Every structure is written in C-alpha cells, then in structure tokens.
XYZ file of C-alpha atoms in Angstrom:
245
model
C -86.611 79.163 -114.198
C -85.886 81.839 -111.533
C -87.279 82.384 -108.464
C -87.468 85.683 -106.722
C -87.809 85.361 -102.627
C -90.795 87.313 -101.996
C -89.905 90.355 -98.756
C -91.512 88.358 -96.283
C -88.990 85.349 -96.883
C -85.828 87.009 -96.662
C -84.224 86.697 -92.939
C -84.453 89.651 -90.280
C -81.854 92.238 -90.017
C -79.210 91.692 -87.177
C -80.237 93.302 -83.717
C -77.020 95.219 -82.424
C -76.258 94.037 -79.037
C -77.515 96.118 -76.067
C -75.156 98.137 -73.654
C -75.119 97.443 -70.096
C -75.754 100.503 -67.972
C -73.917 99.109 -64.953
C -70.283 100.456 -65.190
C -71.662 103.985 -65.573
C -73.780 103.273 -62.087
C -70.882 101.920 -60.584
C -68.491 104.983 -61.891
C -71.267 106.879 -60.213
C -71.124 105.631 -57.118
C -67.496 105.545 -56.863
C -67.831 109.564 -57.622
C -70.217 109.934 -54.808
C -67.889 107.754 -52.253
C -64.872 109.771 -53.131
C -67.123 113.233 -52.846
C -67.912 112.033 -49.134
C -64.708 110.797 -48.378
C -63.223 114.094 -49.578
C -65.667 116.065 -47.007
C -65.023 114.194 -44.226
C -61.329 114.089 -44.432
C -61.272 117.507 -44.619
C -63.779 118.159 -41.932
C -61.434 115.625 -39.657
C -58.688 117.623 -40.689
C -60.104 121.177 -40.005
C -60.958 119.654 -36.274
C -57.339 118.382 -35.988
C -55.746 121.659 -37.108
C -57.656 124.440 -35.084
C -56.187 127.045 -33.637
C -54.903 125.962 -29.943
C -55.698 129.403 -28.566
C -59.571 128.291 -28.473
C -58.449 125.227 -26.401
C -56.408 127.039 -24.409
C -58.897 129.607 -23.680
C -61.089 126.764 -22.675
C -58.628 125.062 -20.328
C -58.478 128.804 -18.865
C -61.864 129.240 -18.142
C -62.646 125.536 -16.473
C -62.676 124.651 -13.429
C -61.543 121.322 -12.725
C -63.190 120.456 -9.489
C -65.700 122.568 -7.060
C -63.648 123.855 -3.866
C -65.323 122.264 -0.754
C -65.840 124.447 2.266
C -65.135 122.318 5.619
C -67.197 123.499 8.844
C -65.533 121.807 11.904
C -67.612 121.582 15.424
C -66.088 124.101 17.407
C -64.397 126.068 14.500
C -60.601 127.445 14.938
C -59.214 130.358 16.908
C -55.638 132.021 15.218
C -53.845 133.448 18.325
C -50.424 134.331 16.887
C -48.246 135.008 13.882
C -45.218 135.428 12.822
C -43.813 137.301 9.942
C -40.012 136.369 9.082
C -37.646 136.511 6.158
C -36.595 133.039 5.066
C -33.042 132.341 3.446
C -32.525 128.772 1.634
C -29.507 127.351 0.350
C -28.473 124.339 -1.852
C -25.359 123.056 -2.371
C -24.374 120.893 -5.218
C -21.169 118.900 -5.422
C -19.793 116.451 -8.135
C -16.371 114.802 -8.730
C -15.355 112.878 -11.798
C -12.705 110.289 -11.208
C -11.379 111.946 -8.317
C -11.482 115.378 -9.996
C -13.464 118.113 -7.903
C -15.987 119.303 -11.065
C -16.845 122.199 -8.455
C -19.918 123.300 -6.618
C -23.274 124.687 -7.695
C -25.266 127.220 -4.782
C -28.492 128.318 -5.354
C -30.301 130.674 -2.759
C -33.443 131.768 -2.084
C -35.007 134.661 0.085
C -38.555 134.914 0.327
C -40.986 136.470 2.884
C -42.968 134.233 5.090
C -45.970 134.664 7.479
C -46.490 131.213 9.911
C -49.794 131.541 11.653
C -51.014 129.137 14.717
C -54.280 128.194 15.395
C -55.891 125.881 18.192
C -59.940 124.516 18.147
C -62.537 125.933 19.746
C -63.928 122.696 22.048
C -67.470 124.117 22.750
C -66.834 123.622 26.745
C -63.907 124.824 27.856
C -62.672 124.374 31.334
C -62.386 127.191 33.078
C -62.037 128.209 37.133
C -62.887 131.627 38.392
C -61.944 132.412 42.274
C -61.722 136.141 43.411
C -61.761 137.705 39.814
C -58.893 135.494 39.077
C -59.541 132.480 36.322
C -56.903 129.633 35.159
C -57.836 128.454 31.361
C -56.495 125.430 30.453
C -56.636 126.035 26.408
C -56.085 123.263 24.143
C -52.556 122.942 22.381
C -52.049 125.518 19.470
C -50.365 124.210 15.543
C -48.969 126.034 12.846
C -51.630 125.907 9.694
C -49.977 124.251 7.120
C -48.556 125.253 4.123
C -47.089 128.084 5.196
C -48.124 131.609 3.181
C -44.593 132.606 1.329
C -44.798 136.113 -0.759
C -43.570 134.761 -4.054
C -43.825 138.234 -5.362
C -40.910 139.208 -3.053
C -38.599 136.028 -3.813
C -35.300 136.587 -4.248
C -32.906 134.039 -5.853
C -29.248 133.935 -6.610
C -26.968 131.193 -8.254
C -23.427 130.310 -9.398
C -22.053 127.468 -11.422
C -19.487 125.481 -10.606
C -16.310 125.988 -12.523
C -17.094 122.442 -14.719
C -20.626 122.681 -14.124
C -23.265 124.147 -16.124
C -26.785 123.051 -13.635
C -27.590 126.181 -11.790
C -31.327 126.433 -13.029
C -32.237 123.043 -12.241
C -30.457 123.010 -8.904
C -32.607 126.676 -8.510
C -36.028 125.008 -9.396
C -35.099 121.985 -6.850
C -35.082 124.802 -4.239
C -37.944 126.269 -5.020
C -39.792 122.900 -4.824
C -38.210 122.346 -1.209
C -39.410 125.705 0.144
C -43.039 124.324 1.612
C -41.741 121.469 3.437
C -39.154 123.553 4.971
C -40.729 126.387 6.051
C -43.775 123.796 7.539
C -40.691 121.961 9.712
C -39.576 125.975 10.559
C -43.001 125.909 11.629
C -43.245 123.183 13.733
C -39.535 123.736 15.399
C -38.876 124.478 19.094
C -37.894 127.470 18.474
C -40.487 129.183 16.570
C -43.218 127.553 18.990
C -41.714 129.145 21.419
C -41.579 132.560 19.930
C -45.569 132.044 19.038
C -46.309 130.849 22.971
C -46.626 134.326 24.569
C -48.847 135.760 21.447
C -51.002 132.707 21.643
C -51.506 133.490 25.775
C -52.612 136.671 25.172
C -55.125 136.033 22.155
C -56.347 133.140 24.997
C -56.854 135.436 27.683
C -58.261 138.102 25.767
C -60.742 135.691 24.242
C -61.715 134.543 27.356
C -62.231 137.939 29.025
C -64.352 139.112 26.643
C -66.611 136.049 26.939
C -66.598 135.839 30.335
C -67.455 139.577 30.560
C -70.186 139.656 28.118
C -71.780 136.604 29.741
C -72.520 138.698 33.187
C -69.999 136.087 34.974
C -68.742 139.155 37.429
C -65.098 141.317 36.914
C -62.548 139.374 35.782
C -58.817 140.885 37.359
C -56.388 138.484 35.832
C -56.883 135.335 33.232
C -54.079 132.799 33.543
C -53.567 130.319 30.628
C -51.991 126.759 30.772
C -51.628 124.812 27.570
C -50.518 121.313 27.186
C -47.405 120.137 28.886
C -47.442 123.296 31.260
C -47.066 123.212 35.075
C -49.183 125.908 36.029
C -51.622 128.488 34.282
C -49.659 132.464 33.781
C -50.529 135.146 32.847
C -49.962 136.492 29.442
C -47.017 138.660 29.360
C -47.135 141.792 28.334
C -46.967 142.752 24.696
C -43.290 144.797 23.718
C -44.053 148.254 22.683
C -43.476 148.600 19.449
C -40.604 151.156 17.928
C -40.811 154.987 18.177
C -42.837 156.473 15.525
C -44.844 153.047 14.807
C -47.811 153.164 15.293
C-alpha cells in the first residue's frame, strides 16, 4: 500500500543566503575619502604654486617696522657742510706658488655732502661787555652716515692678467664706502675745514637771539669751542666766484 505525503509534510524550500551590504558601504566610503583627499591636495597645491608676483607685491607694499621719531632736550643746530667728490680705490693682489697671478683695481667716484652738527644745551654761557660777547659753544660732530649721491657714482675696474674677480672686488668697495667717508668725516683735516663755517653759523645764531631778546647792540660775537684758547671771531666768509651768485 502507498502512501502519498500530504503538502503540509513535505520539508520547506531552501532560503538563499542573504548578502551583506557592508563592502558596498565601505567602497563608499573609500570613494568619499579619496573625493576629499583629491580636493585638498589640489587646494594645497594651488596655494603652493601661485603666482610669486602677488607675494612680491605684498613684500612691496609692507612695512616692516614703524620709523620712530627721536626728540632730544635741546634739539641740534647744523652749522657747516661740506660738499666734496670722493675717489676710492681697491687693490687686489694674488700669487700662486711664487707666480704673480696679477692685480685687480676697482675705483669708485661718488659725490658726498658731510654735514656737522652740535646740541642746543638750553643755557648757554654767554658774556656780553661793551657790545662785545665770547660764546663758548659746545663741540660740533659730523652726522653719521654720511649722504653719498649714488645716482652720480662712478666706477671703473680691470682684471688682473690671471684673474677674473673684478665685480666682486667692485661690490667689496661699494660696501666700504660708509665707513670711509664717516672716518673722512671725523679726520683732522676735514674738521678743520668745517671749524670756520661752524663759527659763523655760532655767532650768527647767537646774534640773532641776543638781538631779538632786547639784550642791547651786539658789535662783535666771539666763539670758543672745546680745546680752544680763546673765543674769535668768525672769519669772514670767501666771496664766492664771478658770476655766482
């Protein structure tokens, strides 16, 4: 005798297993990380490859540090200068196992102006006797650096016969010519040449204060400065050349 299984007997069908959705959300996310990475590498990059004309305009335009205006007590008082025309020289020498390589000048010519200045102490002493008054005026110093006209420089060079260093020797000048023309400054010689200017600029300083205080007529105004014997008188400007005015 056979026996039919009834529907409700027979055994389920098989359930096909269910796909994970996590590699796609992780393939996702990787997209995303790469799509962010891409932008800011190539904003990074953009910054590190502008144009250096916009920083250079910048560095043009800034000011690195605000000037400072100094105010002494008694201020200063410029009572001569003198306008020269400065010639430096460098000379360059080298030998190679007792074999003269040969000799490098540079020059230089440049216009210079050395002005000299002395404080203004707020009392000064000063004796008046029969319109006649002796100032003894404080001592006078070149103001440092000294103006140069660059746009009036000259320069001239020549190699040595085995030597090939003319533009660096040149430049080496150049950076010499402020310390130089500040000891030109300070020399005997030009002090000396500024001494009578500086007198005068004294005396006429003091006339005019002494006249426009009511202190009575004022002949003569002798000046002493430091290291001096006695107060002089200024001596008379030299006239300047015919046709000058």
């Amino acid at each position: 005798m056979s026996v039919t299984p009834s529907p409700a007997a027979a055994s389920p069908a098989p359930v096909p297993p269910r796909r994970s959705a996590w590699p796609w959300a992780l393939a996702a996310g990787l997209a995303l990380a790469g799509t962010l990475a891409g932008l800011v590498g190539g904003a990074w990059w953009a910054v590190q490859h502008m144009p250096a004309r916009t920083e250079q305009v910048a560095t043009q335009v800034s000011t690195p540090e605000v000037p400072l205006v100094l105010r002494t007590s008694g201020g200063l008082l410029e009572v001569a200068s003198i306008r020269a025309t400065e010639r430096f020289s460098r000379r360059d020498t080298q030998s190679f196992w007792g074999i003269h390589l040969g000799e490098t000048v540079t020059e230089v010519t440049v216009p210079a102006v050395y002005r000299y200045q002395l404080p203004l102490a707020r009392q000064w002493p000063v004796q008046l006797e029969g319109g006649v008054v002796t100032v003894d005026a404080p001592a006078f110093a070149p103001s440092l650096p000294v103006a140069m006209d660059t746009t009036q420089m000259q320069t001239w060079g020549r190699n040595g016969w085995a030597r090939f260093n003319q533009a660096e020797s040149l430049a080496a000048l150049q950076r010499s010519l402020s310390p130089q023309l500040a000891e030109r400054a300070q020399s005997p010689h030009y002090r000396e040449l500024a001494t009578e200017a500086a007198r005068r600029t004294v005396a006429e300083y003091v006339r005019t204060w002494l006249t426009t205080s009511g202190r009575g007529p004022v002949h003569e105004v002798r000046v002493r400065f430091p290291g001096e014997a006695q107060a002089t008188a200024p001596v008379a400007a030299p006239a300047p050349p015919a046709g000058l005015d």
